[in-house]
PDB file of C-alpha atoms and ligand atoms in Angstrom:
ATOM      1  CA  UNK I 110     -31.581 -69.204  40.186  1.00  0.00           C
ATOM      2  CA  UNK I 111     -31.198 -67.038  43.206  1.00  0.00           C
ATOM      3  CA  UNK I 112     -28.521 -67.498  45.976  1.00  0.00           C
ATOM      4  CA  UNK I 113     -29.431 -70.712  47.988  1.00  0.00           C
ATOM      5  CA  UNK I 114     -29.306 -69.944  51.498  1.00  0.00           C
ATOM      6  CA  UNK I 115     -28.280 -72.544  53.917  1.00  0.00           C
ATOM      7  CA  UNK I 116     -29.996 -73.591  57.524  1.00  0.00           C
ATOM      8  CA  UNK I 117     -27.472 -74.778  59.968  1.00  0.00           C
ATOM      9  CA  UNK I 118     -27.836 -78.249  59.388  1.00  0.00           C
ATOM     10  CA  UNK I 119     -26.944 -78.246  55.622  1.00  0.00           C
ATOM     11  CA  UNK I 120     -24.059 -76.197  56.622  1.00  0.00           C
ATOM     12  CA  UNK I 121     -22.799 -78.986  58.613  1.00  0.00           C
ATOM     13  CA  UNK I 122     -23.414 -81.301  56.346  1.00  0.00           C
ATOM     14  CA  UNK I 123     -20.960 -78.800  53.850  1.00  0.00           C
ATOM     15  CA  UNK I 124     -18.696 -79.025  56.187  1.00  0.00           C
ATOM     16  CA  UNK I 125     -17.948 -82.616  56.124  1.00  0.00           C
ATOM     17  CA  UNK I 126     -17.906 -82.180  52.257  1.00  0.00           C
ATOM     18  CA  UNK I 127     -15.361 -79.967  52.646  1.00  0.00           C
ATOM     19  CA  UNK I 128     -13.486 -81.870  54.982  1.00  0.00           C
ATOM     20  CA  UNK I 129     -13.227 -83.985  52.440  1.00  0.00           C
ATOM     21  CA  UNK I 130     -11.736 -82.414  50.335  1.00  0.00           C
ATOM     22  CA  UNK I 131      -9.575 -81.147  52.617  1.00  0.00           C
ATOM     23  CA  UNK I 132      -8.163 -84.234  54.105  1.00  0.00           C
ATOM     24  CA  UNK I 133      -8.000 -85.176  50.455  1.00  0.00           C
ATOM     25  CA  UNK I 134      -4.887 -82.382  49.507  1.00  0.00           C
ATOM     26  CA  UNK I 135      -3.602 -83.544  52.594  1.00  0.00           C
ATOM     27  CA  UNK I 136      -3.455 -86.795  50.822  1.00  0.00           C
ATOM     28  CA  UNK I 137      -1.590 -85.304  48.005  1.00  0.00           C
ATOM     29  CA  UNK I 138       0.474 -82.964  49.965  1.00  0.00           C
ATOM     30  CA  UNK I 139       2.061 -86.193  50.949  1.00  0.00           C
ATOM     31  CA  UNK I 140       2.837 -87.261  47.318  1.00  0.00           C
ATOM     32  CA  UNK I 141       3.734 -83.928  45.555  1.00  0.00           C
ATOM     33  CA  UNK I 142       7.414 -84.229  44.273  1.00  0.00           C
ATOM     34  CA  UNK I 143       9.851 -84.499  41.729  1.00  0.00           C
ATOM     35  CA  UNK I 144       8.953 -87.673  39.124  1.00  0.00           C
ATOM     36  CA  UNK I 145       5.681 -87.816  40.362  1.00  0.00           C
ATOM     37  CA  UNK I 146       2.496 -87.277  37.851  1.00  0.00           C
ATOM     38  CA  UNK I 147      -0.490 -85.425  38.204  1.00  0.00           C
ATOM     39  CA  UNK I 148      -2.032 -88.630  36.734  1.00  0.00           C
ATOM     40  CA  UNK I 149      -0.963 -90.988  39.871  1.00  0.00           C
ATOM     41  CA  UNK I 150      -2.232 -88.043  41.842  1.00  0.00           C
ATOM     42  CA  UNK I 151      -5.621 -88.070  40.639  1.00  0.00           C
ATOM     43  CA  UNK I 152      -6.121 -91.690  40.982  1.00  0.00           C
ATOM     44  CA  UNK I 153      -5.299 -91.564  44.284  1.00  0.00           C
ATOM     45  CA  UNK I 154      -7.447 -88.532  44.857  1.00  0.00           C
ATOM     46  CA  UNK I 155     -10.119 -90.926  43.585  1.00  0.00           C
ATOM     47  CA  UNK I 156      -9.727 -93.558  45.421  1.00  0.00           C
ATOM     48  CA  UNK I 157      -9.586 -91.690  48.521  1.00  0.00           C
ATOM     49  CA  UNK I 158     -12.894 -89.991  48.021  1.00  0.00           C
ATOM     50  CA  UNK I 159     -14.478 -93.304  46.919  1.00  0.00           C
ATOM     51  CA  UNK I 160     -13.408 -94.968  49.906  1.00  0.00           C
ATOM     52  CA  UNK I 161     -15.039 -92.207  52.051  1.00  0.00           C
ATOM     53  CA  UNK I 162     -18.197 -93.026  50.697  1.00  0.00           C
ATOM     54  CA  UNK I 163     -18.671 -89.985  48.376  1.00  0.00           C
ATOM     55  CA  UNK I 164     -18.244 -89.040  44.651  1.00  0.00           C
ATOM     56  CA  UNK I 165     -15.927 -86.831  42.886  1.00  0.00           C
ATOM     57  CA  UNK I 166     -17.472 -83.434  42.237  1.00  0.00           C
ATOM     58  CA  UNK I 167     -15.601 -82.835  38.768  1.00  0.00           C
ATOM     59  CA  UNK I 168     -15.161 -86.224  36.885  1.00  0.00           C
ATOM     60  CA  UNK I 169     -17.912 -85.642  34.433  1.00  0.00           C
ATOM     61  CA  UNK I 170     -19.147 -81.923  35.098  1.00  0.00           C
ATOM     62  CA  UNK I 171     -19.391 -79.891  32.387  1.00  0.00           C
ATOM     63  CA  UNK I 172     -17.793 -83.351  30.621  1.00  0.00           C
ATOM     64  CA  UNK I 173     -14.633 -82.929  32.772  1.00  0.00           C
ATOM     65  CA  UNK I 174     -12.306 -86.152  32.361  1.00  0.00           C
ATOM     66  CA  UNK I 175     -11.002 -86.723  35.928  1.00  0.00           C
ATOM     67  CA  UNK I 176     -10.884 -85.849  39.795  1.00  0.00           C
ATOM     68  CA  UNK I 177      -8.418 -83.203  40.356  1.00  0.00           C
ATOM     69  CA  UNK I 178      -7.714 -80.334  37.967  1.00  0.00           C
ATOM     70  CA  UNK I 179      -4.088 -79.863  38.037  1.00  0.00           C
ATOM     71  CA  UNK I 180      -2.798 -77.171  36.787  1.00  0.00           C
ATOM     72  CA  UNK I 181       1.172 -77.000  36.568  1.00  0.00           C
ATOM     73  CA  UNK I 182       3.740 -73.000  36.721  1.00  0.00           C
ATOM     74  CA  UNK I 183       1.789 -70.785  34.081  1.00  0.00           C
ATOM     75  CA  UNK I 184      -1.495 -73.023  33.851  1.00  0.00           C
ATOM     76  CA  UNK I 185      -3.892 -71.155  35.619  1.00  0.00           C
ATOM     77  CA  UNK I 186      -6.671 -73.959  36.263  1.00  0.00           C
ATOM     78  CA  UNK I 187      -8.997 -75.947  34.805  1.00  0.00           C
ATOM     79  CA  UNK I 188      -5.909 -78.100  33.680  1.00  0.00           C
ATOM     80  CA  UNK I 189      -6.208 -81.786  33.103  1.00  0.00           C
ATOM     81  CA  UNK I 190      -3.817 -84.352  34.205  1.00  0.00           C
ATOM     82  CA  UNK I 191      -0.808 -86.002  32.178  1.00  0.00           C
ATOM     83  CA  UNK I 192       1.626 -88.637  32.337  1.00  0.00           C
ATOM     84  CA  UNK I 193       4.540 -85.748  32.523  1.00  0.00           C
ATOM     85  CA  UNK I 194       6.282 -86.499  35.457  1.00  0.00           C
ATOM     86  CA  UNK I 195       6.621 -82.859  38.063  1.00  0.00           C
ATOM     87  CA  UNK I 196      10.046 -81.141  38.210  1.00  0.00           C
ATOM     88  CA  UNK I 197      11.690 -79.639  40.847  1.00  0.00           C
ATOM     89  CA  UNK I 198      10.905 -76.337  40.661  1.00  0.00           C
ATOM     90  CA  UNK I 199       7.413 -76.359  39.537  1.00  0.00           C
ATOM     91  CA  UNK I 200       4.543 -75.285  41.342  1.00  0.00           C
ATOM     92  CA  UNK I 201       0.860 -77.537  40.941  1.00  0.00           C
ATOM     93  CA  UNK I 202      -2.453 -76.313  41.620  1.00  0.00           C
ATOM     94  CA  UNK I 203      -4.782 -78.901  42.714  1.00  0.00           C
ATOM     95  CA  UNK I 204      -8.459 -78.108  42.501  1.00  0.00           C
ATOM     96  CA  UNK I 205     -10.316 -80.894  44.217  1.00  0.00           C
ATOM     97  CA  UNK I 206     -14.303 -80.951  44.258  1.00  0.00           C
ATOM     98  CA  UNK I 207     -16.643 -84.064  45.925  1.00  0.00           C
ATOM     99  CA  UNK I 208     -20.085 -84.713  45.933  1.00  0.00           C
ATOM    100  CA  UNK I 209     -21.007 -86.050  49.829  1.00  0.00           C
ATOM    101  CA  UNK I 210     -24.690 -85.943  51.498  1.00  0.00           C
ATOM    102  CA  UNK I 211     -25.770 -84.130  48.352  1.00  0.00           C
ATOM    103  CA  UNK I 212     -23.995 -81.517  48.887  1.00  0.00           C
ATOM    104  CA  UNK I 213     -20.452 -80.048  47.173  1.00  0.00           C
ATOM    105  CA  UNK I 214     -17.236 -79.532  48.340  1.00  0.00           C
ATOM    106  CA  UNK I 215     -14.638 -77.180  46.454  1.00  0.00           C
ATOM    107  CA  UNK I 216     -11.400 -76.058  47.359  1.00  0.00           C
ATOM    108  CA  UNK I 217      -7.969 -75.922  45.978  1.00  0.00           C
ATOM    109  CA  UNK I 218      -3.938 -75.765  47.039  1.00  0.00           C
ATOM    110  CA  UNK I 219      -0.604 -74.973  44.799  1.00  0.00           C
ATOM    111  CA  UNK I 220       2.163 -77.288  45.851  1.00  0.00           C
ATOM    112  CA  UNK I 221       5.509 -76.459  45.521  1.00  0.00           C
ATOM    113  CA  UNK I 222       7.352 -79.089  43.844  1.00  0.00           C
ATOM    114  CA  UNK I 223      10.985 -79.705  45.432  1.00  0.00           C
ATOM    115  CA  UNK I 224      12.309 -76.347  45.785  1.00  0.00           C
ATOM    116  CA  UNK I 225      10.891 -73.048  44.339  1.00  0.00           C
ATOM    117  CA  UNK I 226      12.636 -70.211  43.712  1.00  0.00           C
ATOM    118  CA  UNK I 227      12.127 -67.105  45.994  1.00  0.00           C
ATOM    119  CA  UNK I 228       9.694 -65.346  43.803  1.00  0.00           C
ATOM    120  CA  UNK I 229       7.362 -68.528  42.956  1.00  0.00           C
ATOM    121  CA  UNK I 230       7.364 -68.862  47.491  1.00  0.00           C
ATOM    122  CA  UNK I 231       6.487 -65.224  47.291  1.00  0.00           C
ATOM    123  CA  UNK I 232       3.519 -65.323  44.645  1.00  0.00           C
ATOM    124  CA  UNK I 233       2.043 -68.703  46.541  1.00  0.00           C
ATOM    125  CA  UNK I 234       2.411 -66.469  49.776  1.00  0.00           C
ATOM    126  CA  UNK I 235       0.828 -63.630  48.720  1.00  0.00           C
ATOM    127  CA  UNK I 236      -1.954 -65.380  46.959  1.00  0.00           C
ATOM    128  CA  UNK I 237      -3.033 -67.163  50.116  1.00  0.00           C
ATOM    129  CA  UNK I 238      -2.857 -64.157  52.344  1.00  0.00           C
ATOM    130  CA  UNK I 239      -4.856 -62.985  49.700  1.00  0.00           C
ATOM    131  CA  UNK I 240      -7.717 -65.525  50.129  1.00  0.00           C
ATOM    132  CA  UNK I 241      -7.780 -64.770  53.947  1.00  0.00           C
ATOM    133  CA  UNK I 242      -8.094 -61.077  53.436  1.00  0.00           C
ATOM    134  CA  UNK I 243     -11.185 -61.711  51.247  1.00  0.00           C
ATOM    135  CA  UNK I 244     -12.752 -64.312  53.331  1.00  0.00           C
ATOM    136  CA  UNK I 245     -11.881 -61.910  56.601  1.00  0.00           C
ATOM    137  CA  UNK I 246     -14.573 -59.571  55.121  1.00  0.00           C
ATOM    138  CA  UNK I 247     -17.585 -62.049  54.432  1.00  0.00           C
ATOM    139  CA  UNK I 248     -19.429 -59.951  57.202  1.00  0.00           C
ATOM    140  CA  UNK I 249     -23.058 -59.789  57.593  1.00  0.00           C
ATOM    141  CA  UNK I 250     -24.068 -56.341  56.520  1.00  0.00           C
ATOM    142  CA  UNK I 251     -21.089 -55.687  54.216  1.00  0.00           C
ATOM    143  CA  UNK I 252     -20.912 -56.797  50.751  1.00  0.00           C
ATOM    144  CA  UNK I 253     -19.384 -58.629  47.958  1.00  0.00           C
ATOM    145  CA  UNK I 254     -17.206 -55.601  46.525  1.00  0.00           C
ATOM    146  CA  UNK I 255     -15.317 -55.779  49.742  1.00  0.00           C
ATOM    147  CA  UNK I 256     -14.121 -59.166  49.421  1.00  0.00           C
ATOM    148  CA  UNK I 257     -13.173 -58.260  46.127  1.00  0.00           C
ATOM    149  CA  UNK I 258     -11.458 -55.171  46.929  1.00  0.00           C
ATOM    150  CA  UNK I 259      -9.438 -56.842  50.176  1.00  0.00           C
ATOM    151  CA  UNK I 260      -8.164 -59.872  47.499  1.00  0.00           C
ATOM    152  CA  UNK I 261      -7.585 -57.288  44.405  1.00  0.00           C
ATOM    153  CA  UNK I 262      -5.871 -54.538  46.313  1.00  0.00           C
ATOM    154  CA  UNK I 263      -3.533 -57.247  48.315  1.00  0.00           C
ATOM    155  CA  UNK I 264      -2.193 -58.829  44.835  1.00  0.00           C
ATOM    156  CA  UNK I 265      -2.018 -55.613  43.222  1.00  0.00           C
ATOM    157  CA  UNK I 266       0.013 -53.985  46.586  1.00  0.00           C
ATOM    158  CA  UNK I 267       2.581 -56.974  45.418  1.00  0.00           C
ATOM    159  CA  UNK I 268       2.881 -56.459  41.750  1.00  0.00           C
ATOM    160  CA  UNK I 269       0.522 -59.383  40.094  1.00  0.00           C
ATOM    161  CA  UNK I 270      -2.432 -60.081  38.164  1.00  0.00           C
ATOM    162  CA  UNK I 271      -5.840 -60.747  39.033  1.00  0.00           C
ATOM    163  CA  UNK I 272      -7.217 -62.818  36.799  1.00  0.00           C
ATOM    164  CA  UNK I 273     -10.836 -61.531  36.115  1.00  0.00           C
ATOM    165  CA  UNK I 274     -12.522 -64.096  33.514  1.00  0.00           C
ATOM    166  CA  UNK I 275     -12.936 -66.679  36.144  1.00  0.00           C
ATOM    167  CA  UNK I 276     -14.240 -66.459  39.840  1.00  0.00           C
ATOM    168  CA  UNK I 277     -15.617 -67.929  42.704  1.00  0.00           C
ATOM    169  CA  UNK I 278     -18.784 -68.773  43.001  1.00  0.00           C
ATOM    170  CA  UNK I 279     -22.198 -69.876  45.487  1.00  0.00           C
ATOM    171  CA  UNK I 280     -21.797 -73.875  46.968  1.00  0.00           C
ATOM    172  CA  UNK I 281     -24.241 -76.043  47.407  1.00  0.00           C
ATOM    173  CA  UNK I 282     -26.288 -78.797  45.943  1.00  0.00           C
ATOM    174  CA  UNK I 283     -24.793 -77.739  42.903  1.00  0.00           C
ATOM    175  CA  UNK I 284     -20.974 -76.839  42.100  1.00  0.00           C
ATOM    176  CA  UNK I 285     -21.693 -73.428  40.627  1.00  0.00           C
ATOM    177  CA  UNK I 286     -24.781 -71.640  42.390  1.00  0.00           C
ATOM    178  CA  UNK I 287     -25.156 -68.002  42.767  1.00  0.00           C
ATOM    179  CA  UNK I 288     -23.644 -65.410  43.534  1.00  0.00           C
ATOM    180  CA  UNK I 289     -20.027 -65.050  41.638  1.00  0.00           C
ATOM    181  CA  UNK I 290     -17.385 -63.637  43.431  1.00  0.00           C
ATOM    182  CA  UNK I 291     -15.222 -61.836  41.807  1.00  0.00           C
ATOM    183  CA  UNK I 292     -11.371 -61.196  43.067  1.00  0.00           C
ATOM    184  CA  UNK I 293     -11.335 -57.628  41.810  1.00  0.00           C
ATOM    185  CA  UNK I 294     -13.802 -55.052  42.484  1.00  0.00           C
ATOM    186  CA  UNK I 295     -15.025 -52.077  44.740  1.00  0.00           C
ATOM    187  CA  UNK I 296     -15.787 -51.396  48.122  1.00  0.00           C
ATOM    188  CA  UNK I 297     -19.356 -51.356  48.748  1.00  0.00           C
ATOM    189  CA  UNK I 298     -20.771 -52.290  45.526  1.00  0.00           C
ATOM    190  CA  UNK I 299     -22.552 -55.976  44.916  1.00  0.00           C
ATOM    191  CA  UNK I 300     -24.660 -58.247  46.625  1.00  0.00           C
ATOM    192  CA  UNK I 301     -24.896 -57.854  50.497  1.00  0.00           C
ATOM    193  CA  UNK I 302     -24.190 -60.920  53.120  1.00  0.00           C
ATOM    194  CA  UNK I 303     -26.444 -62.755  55.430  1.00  0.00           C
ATOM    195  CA  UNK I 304     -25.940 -65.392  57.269  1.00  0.00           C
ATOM    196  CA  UNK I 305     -26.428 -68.948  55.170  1.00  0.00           C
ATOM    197  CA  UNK I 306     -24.225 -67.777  52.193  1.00  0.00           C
ATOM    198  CA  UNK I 307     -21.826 -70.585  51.561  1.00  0.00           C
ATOM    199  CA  UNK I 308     -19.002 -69.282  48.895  1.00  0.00           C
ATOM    200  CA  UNK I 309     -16.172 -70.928  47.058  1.00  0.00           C
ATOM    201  CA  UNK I 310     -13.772 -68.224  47.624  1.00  0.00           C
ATOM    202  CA  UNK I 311     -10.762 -68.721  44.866  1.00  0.00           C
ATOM    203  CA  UNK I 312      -8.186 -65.779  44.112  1.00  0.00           C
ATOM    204  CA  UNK I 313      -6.377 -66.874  40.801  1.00  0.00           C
ATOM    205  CA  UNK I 314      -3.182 -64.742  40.973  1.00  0.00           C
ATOM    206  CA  UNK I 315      -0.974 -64.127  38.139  1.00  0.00           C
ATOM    207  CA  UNK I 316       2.985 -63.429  38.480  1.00  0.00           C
ATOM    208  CA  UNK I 317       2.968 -60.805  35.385  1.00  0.00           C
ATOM    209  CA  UNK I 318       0.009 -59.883  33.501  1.00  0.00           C
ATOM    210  CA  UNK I 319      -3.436 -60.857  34.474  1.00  0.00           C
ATOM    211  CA  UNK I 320      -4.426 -61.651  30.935  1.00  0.00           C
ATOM    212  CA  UNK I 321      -4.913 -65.209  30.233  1.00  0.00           C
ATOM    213  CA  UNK I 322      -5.610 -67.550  27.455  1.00  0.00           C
ATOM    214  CA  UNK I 323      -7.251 -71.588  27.079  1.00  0.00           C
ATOM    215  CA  UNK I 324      -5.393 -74.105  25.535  1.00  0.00           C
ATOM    216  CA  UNK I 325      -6.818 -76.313  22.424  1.00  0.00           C
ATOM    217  CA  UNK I 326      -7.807 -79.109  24.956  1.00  0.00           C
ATOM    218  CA  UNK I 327     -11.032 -76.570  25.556  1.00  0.00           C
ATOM    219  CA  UNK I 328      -9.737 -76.734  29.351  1.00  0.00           C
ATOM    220  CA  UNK I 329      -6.703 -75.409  30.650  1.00  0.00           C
ATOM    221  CA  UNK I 330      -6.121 -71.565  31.247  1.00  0.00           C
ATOM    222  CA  UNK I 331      -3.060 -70.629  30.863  1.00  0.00           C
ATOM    223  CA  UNK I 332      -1.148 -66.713  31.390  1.00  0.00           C
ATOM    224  CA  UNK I 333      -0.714 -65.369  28.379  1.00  0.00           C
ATOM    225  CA  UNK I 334       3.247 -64.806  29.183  1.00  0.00           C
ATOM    226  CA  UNK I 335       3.562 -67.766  30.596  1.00  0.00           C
ATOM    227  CA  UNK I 336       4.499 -66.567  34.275  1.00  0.00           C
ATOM    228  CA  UNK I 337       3.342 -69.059  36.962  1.00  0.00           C
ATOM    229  CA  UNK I 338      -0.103 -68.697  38.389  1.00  0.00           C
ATOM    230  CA  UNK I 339      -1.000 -69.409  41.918  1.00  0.00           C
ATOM    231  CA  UNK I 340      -4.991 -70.526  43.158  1.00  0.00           C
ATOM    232  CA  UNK I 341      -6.109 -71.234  46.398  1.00  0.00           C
ATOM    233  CA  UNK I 342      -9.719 -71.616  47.596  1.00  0.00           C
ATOM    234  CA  UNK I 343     -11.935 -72.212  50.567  1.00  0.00           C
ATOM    235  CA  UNK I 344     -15.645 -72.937  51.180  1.00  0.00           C
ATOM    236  CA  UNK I 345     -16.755 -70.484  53.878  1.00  0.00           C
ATOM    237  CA  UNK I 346     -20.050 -70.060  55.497  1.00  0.00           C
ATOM    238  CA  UNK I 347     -21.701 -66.840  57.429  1.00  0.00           C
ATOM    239  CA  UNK I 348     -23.141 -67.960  60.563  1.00  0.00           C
ATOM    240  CA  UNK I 349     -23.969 -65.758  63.552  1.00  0.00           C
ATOM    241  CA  UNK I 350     -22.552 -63.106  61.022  1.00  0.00           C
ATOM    242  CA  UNK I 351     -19.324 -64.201  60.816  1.00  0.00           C
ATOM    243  CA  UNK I 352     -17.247 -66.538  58.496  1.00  0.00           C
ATOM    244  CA  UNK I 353     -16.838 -70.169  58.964  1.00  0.00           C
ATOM    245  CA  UNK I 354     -13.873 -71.771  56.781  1.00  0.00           C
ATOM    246  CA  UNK I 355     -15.692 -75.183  56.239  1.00  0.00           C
ATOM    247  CA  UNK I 356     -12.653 -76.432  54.692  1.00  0.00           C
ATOM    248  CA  UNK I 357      -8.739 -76.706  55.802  1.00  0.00           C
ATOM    249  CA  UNK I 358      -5.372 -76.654  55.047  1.00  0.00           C
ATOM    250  CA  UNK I 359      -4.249 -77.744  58.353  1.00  0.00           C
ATOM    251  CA  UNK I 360      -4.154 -81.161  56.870  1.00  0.00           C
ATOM    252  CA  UNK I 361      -1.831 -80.198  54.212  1.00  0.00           C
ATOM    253  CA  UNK I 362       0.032 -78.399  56.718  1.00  0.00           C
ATOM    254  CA  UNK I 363       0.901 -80.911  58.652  1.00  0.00           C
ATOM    255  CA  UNK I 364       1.840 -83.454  55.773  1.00  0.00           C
ATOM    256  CA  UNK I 365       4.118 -80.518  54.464  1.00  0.00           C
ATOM    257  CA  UNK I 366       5.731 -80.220  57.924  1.00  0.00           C
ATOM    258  CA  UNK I 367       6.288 -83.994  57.814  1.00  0.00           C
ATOM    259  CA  UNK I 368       7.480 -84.264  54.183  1.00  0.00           C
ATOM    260  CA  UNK I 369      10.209 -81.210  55.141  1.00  0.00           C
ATOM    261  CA  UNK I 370      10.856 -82.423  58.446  1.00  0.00           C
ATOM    262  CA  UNK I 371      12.128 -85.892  56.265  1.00  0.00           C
ATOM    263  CA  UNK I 372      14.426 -83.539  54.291  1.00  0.00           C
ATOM    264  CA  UNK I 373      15.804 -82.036  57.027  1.00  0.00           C
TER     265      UNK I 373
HETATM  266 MG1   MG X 432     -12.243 -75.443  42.882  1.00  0.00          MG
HETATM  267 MG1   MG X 433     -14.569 -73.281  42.893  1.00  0.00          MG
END
């Protein structure tokens, strides 16, 4: 199927999906920490979204087994949640998707767990700059290969990997729609924007190489030398020619500010 352009009112109605999902990692943000599992933070992650009247967007796709996809240091994504308990030290991508209104919501945050050493802060910082770089260039009138290019050449500038075997992808009534957006490529090349494209925008940022490999579970990615792997993604709409993040991290923010604050 072709790309599924969006009116303005099924862009709002994204939005709250989004939203979601966002106030959903905000959940988690809370709970993220030594001893915890990424089993207790799926079924809360469930809960949550049930109790907000909508349906989680990966239990079942594709045959999926849960919520969240939680994917712990050199698992990339797509990984499935365990009884292990987190360390201190580790980093945890959690990939959260709902189904609200009919439509999807998509996006994803790694979590430090306790503290991370300087070059694990460093990849996680990099990797969301990243993200904002590409999304900074969903322009009406310019085109995919310069999203790619602004997310490539930024993790590249720093020394990592760009994983190329997965990407982001079209949102909408359905998880995966049209077009896929790649985080490497040229300037000027690929499918143009116009205003309705909603995108799942999703840099997947190696520390060393960008080569990667699936585990026997016929799920999680891992990097094939085990260096940590960072992912963050948005949902992001062009309206009046610009980009509108329908999602947030402001809610993860602010638990993270409140967790740390506790610390202190
Ligand atoms: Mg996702
Ligand atoms: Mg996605």
């Amino acid at each position: 199927m072709g790309v599924q352009y969006k009116t303005r009112d099924e862009i709002e109605l994204m939005r709250e999906s989004a939203q979601l999902v966002s106030k959903t990692l905000g959940l988690i943000a809370k709970e993220v920490k030594p001893g915890v599992t990424a089993l207790q933070l799926d079924k809360l992650a469930e809960e949550f979204i049930r109790d907000n009247k909508a349906i989680p967007g990966f239990l079942g796709l594709y045959d999926f087994p849960n919520t969240l996809c939680t994917s712990v240091n050199e698992q990339v994504v797509h990984g499935i949640p365990t009884n292990k308990p987190l360390l201190e030290g580790d980093i945890i991508s959690v990939d959260c998707g709902v189904v609200k209104n009919g439509f999807y919501g998509d996006h994803a945050y790694t979590f430090a767990v306790g503290e991370v050493s300087e070059e694990v802060k460093k990849l996680l910082k990099v990797t969301k700059e990243s993200l904002y770089l590409g999304i900074a260039e969903m322009v009406k009138g310019k085109r995919m290969g310069d999203l790619s290019f602004a997310i490539q050449n930024h993790a590249e500038k720093n020394g990592y990997g760009v994983v190329r075997e997965l990407v982001g992808h079209g949102l909408g009534r359905k998880m995966h729609e049209a077009p896929n957006v790649p985080n490497y490529g040229k300037r000027g090349r690929g499918p143009i924007f116009k205003d309705g494209l909603v995108l799942a925008v999703e840099p997947m940022i190696n520390m060393g190489t960008r080569r990667i490999t699936q585990l026997n579970d016929g799920w999680t990615i891992i990097t094939s030398d085990k260096k940590p792997s960072a992912h963050f993604e948005h949902d992001i709409a062009i309206v009046d020619g610009k980009p509108d993040i329908l999602s947030t991290f402001s809610y993860v923010e602010e638990a993270l500010a409140e967790v740390n604050a506790l610390i202190v």
